[in-house]
Tab-separated table of C-alpha atoms and ligand atoms in Angstrom:
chain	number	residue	atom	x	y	z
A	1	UNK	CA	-16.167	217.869	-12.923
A	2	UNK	CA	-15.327	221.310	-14.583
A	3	UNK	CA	-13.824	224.132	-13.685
A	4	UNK	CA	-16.643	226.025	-12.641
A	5	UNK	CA	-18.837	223.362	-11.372
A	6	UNK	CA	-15.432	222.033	-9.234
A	7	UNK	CA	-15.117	226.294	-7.940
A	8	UNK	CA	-18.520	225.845	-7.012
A	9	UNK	CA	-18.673	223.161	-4.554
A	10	UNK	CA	-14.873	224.539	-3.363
A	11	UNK	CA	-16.756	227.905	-2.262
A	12	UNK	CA	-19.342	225.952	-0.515
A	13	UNK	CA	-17.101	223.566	1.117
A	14	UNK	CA	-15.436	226.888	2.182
A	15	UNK	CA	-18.773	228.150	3.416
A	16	UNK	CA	-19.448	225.627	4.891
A	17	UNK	CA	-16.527	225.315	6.977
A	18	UNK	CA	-16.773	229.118	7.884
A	19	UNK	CA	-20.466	228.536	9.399
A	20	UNK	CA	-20.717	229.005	13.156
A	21	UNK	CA	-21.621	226.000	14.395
A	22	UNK	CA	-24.505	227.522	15.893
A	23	UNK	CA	-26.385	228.417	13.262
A	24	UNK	CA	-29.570	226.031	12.689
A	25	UNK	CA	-31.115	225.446	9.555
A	26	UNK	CA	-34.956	224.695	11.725
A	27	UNK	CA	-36.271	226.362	14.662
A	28	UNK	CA	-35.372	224.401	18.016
A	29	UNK	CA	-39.582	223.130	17.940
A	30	UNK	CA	-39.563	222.517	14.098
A	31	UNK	CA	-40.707	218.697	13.485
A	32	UNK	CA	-41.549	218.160	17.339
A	33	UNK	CA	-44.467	217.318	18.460
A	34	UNK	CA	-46.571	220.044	20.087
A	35	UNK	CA	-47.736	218.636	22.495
A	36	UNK	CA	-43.954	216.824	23.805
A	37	UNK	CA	-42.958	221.283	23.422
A	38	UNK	CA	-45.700	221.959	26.261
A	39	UNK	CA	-44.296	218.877	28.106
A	40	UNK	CA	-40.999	220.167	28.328
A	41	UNK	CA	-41.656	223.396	28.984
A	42	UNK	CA	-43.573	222.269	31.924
A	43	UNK	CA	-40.843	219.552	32.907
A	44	UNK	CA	-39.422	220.804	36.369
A	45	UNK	CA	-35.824	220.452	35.365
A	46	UNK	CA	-31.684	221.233	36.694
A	47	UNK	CA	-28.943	222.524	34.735
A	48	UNK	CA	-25.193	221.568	35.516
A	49	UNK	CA	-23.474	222.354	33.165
A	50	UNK	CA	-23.795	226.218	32.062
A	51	UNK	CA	-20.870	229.092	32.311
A	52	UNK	CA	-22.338	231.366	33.889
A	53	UNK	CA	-19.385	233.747	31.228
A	54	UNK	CA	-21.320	232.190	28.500
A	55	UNK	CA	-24.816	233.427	29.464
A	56	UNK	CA	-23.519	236.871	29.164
A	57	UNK	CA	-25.760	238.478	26.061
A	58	UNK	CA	-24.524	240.601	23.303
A	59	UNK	CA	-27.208	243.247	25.021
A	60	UNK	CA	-25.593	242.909	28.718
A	61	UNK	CA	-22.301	243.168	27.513
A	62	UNK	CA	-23.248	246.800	25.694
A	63	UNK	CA	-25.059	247.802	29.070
A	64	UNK	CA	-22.252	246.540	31.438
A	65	UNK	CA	-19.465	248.223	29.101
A	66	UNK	CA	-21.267	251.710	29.137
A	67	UNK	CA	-21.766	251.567	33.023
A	68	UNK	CA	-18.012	250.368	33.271
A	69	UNK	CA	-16.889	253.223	30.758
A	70	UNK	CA	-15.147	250.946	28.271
A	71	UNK	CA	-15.443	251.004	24.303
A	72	UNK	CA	-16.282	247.877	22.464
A	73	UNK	CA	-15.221	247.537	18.442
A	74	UNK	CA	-19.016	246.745	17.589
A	75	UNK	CA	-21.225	249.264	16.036
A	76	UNK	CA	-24.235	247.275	17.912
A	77	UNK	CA	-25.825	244.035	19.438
A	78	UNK	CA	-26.625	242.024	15.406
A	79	UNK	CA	-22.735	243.344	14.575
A	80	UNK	CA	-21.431	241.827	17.893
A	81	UNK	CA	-23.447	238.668	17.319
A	82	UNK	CA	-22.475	238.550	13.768
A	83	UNK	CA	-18.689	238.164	15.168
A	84	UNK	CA	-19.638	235.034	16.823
A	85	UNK	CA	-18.013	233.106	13.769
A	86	UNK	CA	-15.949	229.809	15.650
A	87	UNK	CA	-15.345	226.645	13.872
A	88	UNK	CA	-13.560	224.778	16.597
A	89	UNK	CA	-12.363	224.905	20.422
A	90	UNK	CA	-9.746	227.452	20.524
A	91	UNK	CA	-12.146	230.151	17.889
A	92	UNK	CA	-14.736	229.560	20.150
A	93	UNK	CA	-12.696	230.110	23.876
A	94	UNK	CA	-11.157	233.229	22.146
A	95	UNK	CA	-14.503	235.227	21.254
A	96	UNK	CA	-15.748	233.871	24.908
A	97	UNK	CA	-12.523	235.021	27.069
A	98	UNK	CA	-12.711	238.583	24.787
A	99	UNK	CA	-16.717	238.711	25.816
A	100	UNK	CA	-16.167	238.408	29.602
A	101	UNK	CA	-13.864	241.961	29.584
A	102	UNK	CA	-16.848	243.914	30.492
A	103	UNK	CA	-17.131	242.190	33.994
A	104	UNK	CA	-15.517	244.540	36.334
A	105	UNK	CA	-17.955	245.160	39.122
A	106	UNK	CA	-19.347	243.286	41.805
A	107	UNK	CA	-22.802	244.304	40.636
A	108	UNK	CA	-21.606	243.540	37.013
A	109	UNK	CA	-21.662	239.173	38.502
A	110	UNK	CA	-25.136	240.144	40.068
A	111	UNK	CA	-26.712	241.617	36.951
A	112	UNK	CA	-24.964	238.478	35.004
A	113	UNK	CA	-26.210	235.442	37.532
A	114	UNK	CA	-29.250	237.073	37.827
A	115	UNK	CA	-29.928	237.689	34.376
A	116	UNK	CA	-29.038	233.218	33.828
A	117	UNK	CA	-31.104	232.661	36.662
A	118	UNK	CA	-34.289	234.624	35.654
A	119	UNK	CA	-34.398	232.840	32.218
A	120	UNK	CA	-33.813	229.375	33.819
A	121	UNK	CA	-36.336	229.854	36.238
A	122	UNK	CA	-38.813	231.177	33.347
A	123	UNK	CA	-38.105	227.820	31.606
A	124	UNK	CA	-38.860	225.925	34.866
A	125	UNK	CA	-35.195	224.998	35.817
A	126	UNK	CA	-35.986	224.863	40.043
A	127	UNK	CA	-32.519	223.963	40.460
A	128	UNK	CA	-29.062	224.609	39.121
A	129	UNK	CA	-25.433	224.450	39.913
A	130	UNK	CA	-23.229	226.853	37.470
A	131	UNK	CA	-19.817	227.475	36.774
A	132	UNK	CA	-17.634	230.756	36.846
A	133	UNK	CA	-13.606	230.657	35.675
A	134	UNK	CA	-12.177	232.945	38.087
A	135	UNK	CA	-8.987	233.222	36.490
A	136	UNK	CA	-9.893	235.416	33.647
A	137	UNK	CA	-11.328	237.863	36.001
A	138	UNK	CA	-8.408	237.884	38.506
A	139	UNK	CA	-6.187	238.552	35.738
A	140	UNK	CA	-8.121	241.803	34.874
A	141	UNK	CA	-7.632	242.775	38.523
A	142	UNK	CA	-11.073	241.488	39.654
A	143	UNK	CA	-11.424	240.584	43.201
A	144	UNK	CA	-12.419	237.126	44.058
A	145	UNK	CA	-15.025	238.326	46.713
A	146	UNK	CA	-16.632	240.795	44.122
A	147	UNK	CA	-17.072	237.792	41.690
A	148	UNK	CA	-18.495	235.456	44.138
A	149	UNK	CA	-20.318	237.903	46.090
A	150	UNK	CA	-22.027	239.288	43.223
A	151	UNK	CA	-22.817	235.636	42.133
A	152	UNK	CA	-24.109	235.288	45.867
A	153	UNK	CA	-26.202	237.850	46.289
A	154	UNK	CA	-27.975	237.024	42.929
A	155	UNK	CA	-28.520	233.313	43.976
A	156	UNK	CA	-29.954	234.644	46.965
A	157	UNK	CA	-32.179	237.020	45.477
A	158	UNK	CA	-33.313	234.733	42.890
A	159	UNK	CA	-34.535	232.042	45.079
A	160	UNK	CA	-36.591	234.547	47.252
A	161	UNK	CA	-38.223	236.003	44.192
A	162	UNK	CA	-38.147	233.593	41.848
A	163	UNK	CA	-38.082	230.138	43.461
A	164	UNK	CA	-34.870	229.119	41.433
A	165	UNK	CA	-32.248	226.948	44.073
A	166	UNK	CA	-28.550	226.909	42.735
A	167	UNK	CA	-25.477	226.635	43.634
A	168	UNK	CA	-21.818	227.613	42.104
A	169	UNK	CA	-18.843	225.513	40.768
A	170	UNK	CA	-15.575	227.234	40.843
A	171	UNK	CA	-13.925	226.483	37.055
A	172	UNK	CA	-10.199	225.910	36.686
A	173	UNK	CA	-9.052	227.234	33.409
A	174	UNK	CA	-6.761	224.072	32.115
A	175	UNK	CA	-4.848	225.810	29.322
A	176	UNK	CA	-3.323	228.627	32.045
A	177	UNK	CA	-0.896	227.758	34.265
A	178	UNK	CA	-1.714	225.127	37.261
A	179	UNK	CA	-0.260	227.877	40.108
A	180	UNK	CA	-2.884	230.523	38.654
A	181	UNK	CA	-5.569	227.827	39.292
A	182	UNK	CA	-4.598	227.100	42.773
A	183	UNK	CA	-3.917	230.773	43.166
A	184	UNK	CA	-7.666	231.541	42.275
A	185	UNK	CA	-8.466	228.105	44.269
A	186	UNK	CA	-6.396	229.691	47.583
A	187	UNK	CA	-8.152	232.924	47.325
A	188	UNK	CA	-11.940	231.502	46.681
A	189	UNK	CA	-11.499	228.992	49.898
A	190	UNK	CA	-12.374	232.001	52.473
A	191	UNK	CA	-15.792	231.989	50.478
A	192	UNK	CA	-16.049	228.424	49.956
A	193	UNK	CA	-19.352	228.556	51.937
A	194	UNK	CA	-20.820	229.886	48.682
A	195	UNK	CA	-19.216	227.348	46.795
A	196	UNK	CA	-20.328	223.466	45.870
A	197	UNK	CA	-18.077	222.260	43.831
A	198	UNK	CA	-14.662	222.720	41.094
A	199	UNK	CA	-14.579	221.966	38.289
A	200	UNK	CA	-12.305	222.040	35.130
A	201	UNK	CA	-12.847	223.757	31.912
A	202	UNK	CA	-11.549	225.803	28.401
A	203	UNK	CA	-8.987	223.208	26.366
A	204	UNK	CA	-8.135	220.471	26.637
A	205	UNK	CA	-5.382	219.605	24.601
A	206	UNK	CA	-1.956	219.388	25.883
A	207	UNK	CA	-4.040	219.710	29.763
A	208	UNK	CA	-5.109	216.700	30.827
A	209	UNK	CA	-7.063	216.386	33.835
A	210	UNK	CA	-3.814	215.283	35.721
A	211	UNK	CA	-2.427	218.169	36.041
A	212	UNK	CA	-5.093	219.302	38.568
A	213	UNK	CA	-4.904	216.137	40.799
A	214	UNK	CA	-3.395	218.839	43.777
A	215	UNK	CA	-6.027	221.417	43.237
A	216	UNK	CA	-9.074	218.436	43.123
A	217	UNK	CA	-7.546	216.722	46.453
A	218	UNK	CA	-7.094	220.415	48.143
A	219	UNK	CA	-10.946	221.089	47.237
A	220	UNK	CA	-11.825	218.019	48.082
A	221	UNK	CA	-9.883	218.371	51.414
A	222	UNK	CA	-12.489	221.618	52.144
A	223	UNK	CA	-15.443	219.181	51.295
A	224	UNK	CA	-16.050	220.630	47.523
A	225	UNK	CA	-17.351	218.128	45.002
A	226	UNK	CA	-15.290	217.495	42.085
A	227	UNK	CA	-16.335	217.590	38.126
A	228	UNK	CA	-14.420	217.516	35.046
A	229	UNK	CA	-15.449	218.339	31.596
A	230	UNK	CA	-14.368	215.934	29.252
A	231	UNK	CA	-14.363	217.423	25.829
A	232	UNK	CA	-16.030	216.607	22.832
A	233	UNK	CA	-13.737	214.900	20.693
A	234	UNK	CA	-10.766	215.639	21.632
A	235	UNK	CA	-7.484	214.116	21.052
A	236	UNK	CA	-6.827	211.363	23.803
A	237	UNK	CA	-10.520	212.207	24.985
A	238	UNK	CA	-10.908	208.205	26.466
A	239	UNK	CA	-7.346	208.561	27.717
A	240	UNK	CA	-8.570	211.495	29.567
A	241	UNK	CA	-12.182	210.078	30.828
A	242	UNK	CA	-10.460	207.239	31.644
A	243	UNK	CA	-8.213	209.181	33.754
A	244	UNK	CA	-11.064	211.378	35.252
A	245	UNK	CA	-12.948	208.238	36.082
A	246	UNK	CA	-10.500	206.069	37.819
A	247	UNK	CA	-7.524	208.063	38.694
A	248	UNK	CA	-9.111	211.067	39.776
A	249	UNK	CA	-12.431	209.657	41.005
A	250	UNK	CA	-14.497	212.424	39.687
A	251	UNK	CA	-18.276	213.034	41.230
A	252	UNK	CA	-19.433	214.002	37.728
A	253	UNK	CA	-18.295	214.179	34.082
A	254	UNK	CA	-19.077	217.251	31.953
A	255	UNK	CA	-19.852	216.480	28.315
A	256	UNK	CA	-17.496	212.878	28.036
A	257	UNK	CA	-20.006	211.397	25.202
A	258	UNK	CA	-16.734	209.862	23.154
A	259	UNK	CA	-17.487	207.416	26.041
A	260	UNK	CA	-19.521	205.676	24.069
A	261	UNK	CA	-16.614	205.191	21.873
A	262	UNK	CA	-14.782	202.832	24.569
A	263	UNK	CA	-17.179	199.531	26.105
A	264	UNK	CA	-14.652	199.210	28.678
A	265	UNK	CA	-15.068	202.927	29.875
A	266	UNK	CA	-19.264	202.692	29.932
A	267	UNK	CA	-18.193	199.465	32.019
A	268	UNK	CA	-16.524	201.826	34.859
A	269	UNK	CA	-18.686	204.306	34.724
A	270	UNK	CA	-22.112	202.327	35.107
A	271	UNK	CA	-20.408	201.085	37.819
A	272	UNK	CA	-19.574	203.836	39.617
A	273	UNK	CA	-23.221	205.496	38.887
A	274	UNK	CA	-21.300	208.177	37.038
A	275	UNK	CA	-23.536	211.185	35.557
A	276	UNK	CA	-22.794	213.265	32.691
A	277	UNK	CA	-23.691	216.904	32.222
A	278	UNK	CA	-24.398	216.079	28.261
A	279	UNK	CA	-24.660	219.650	25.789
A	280	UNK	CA	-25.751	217.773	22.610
A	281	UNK	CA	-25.962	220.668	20.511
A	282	UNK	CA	-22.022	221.181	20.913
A	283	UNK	CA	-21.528	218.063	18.872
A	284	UNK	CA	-19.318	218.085	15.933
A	285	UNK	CA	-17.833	221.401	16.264
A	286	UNK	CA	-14.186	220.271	17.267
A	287	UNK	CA	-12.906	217.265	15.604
A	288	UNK	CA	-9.447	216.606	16.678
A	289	UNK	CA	-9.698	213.113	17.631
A	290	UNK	CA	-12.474	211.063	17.354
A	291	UNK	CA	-15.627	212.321	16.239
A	292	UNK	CA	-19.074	211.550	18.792
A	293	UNK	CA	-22.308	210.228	17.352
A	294	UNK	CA	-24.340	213.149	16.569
A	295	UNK	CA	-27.407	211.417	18.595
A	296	UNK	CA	-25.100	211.274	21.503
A	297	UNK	CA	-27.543	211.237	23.628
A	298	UNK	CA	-29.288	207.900	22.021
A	299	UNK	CA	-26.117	206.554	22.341
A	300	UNK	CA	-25.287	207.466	26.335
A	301	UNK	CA	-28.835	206.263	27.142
A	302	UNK	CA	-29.016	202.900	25.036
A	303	UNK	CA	-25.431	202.199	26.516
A	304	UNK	CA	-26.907	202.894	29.866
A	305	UNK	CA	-25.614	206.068	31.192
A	306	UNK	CA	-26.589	208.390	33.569
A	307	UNK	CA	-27.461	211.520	30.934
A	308	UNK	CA	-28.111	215.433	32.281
A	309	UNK	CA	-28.854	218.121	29.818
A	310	UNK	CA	-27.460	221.635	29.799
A	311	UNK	CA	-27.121	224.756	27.290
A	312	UNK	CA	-23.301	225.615	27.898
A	313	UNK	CA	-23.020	228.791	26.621
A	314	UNK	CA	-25.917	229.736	25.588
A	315	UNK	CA	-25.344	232.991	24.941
A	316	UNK	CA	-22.387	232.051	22.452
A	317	UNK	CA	-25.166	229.439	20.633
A	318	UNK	CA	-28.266	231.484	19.241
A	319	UNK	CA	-29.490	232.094	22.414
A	320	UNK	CA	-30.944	228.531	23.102
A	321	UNK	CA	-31.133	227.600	26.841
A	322	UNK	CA	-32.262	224.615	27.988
A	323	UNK	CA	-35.696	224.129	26.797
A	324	UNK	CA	-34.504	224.946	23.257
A	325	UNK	CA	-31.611	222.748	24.047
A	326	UNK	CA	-34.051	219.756	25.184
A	327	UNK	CA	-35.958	220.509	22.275
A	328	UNK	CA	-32.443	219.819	19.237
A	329	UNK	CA	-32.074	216.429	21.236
A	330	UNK	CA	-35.353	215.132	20.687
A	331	UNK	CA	-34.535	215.809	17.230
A	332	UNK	CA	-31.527	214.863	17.018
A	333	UNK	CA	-31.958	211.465	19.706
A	334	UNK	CA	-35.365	210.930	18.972
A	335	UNK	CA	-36.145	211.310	22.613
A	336	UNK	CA	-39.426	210.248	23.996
A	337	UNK	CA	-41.276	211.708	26.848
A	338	UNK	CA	-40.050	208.994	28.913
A	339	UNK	CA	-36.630	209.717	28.039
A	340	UNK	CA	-37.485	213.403	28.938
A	341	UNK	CA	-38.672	212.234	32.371
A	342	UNK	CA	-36.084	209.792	32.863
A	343	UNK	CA	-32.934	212.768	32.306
A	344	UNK	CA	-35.156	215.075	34.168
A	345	UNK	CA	-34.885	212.605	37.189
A	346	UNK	CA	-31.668	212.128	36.799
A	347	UNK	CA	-30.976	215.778	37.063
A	348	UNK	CA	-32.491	215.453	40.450
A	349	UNK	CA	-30.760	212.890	41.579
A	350	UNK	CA	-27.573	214.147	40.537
A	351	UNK	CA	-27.567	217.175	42.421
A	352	UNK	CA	-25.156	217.817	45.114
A	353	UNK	CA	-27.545	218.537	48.074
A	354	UNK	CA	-28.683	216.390	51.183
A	355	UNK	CA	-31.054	214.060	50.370
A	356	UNK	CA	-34.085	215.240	51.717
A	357	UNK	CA	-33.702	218.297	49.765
A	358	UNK	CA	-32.854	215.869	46.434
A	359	UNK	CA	-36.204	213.996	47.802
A	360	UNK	CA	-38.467	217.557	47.840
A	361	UNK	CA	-37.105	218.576	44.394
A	362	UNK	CA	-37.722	214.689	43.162
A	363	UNK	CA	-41.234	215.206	44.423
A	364	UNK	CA	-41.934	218.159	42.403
A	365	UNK	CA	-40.793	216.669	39.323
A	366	UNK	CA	-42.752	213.449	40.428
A	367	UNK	CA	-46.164	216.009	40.611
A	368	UNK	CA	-46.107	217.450	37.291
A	369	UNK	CA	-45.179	213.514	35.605
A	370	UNK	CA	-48.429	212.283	37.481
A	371	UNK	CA	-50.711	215.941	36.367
A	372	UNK	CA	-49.233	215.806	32.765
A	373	UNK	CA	-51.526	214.622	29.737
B	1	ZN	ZN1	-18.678	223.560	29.168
C-alpha cells in the first residue's frame, strides 16, 4: 500500500471511529415495505425501556434553560445536536448526565414526560412504563417530590387527553455510590404510589448488579417490580445476566441480547418466561467484551425469547422513537409482520398491571391485527 493510499484509509478508519453511532446512512423506512410502515404505525404498541432524561430534545433543553435562567455553551439547537459525538458507554452517559442540567423545576419533569408521552401516544404507544435516575437531579438540589410529581401530573394529564396509560420506574445510577441510590430509593418510597417499578441503569463496568441486591429486596419489600438493564456488550455481560437472572430474580431484563451468546442462559430464562426490553439500534456502539449479533433481535426470537422494543434515548439517537426504532429492526432482523405482532403482544403481556387491564390493552392490539390488510 503507499503512503498516501495507507493515510487515506488511516483518516477514514479515524472517521469512522469518530462517527456517532447514531448517524444512519438510510432513512428509518428506506427498503421497507410500505405497506409493513402503515402496519406499524397502526400497531397498538408499549414501550419499557425509554429514559425519560433521554427524551429531553435539543429544543426543550434551550426552552427549559431560558425559563430556568441558565446559559448553555451552544450557539443553537443543529450546534447542540452537532455535540452529540459518543463512540462508546461512558461518551455517551457524559453528554446525557450534562443534558439533564436544565431540569430544575417541577414543571420542568411535566413539560419533559409530557413532551415523551405526546409523541408516544402520536405513534400509537397506549401504554408505557419509563424510567427517571433520580440521583442526578438530587445532586443538583432537586427535590424528589418535584421530580415525581411533575412526572405525575403529566401521566395524569396525558391519559385524560391523550389516551396514553404509563407508569414510572425509579432508575438507580450503578456507577455512583450504592448509599446515594438507597438515599434517592428512601426518599422516593413516600411517593411510591406513583411508582411501578426500579430499575438499574448508566455503566456497567466495575457495578454489577450485586451491588444493589439491598436496594432490589427493600423495593421489592414495598411491592415495586424489579428490572435490570443488562448492557450491550459489556465486559462480564453473561456473568452479570446470569446474576440478574438467578441470583437476583429479576421481573425483566433491559437490553441483555449477549444472551444469545450463552445456551445455558436462554435455558434459564425461557424458563422463567423472562422478557427483554430489546433497543436494537444501540448495537455495536460499546464493545468491551463480547460483541452482540447486529440482528439481535433475529437472534432473541429464533432462540426463543420473550423480545420488547424500545427507543432508549431517543433524543440522544436522531430523534427516532419507537416507530422509527421498529422500523431499523425490520431492517436489520428482517422482521415480518408476524414478528411485529408477536413483540407487540408481548409488550402487552409484559406489562406490570392486573390482568384484566393486560386483557383490555391485549384486546385492542387483538382489534387492529383482525381490521389490518
Ligand atoms: Zn437504557
Amino acid at each position: 500500500m503507499s503512503m498516501i493510499k495507507r493515510r487515506t484509509v488511516l483518516a477514514g478508519l479515524a472517521a469512522a471511529a469518530a462517527m456517532p453511532r447514531w448517524v444512519h446512512a438510510a432513512a428509518p423506512a428506506d427498503g421497507v415495505d410500505p405497506a409493513l410502515v402503515k402496519f406499524i404505525e397502526g400497531l397498538p404498541k408499549t414501550e419499557y425501556h425509554v429514559h425519560l432524561e433521554g427524551t429531553l430534545e435539543a429544543e426543550m433543553k434551550f426552552a427549559l434553560a431560558k425559563r430556568n435562567g441558565l446559559n448553555l455553551p451552544f450557539a443553537d439547537v443543529a450546534a447542540m445536536k452537532a455535540s452529540y459525538q459518543y463512540h462508546d458507554l461512558p461518551s455517551f452517559l457524559a453528554i446525557y448526565y450534562d443534558g439533564m442540567k436544565v431540569l430544575l423545576k417541577e414543571q420542568d419533569f411535566y413539560d419533559l414526560a409530557y413532551a415523551y408521552l405526546g409523541k408516544a401516544a402520536s405513534q400509537n404507544v397506549i401504554y408505557t412504563e419509563m424510567f427517571f435516575d433520580p440521583q442526578e437531579h438530587l445532586k443538583r438540589g432537586v427535590a424528589m417530590e418535584a421530580v415525581i410529581m411533575g412526572i405525575t401530573r403529566a401521566r395524569r394529564d396525558a391519559e385524560a387527553k391523550l389516551g396514553i396509560r404509563s407508569q414510572l420506574i425509579l432508575c438507580f445510577v450503578r456507577d455512583l455510590p450504592a448509599d446515594t441510590a438507597m438515599a434517592a430509593l428512601d426518599a422516593a418510597l413516600p411517593f411510591k404510589q406513583h411508582l411501578v417499578g426500579v430499575g438499574l441503569d448508566s455503566d456497567e463496568a466495575g457495578h454489577p448488579p450485586e451491588k444493589f441486591a439491598a436496594h432490589f429486596a427493600k423495593a421489592r419489600a414495598n411491592g415495586l417490580h424489579v428490572t435490570a438493564h443488562c448492557d450491550v456488550d459489556q465486559v462480564d455481560t453473561l456473568k452479570n445476566i446470569r446474576t440478574a437472572l438467578v441470583d437476583l430474580e429479576v421481573d425483566r431484563i433491559d437490553h441483555g441480547g449477549n444472551i444469545v451468546q450463552s445456551p445455558e442462559l436462554v435455558q434459564i430464562a425461557k424458563q422463567q418466561g423472562m422478557y427483554f426490553t430489546v433497543c436494537p439500534t444501540f448495537s455495536g456502539t460499546l464493545r468491551r467484551g463480547l460483541t452482540q449479533p447486529v440482528d439481535v433481535v433475529r437472534s432473541m426470537l429464533d432462540a426463543g425469547l420473550k423480545v420488547t422494543i424500545s427507543s432508549d434515548d431517543p433524543a440522544y439517537m436522531a430523534s427516532e422513537y419507537i416507530n422509527e426504532v421498529l422500523l431499523r429492526a425490520v431492517t436489520r432482523s428482517n422482521l415480518t409482520r408476524a414478528d411485529l405482532a408477536g413483540i407487540a403482544r408481548n409488550g402487552f403481556e409484559a406489562a406490570w398491571l392486573p390482568a384484566a387491564d393486560k386483557a383490555a390493552l391485549i384486546a385492542k392490539l387483538d382489534a387492529y391485527l383482525a381490521s389490518a390488510v
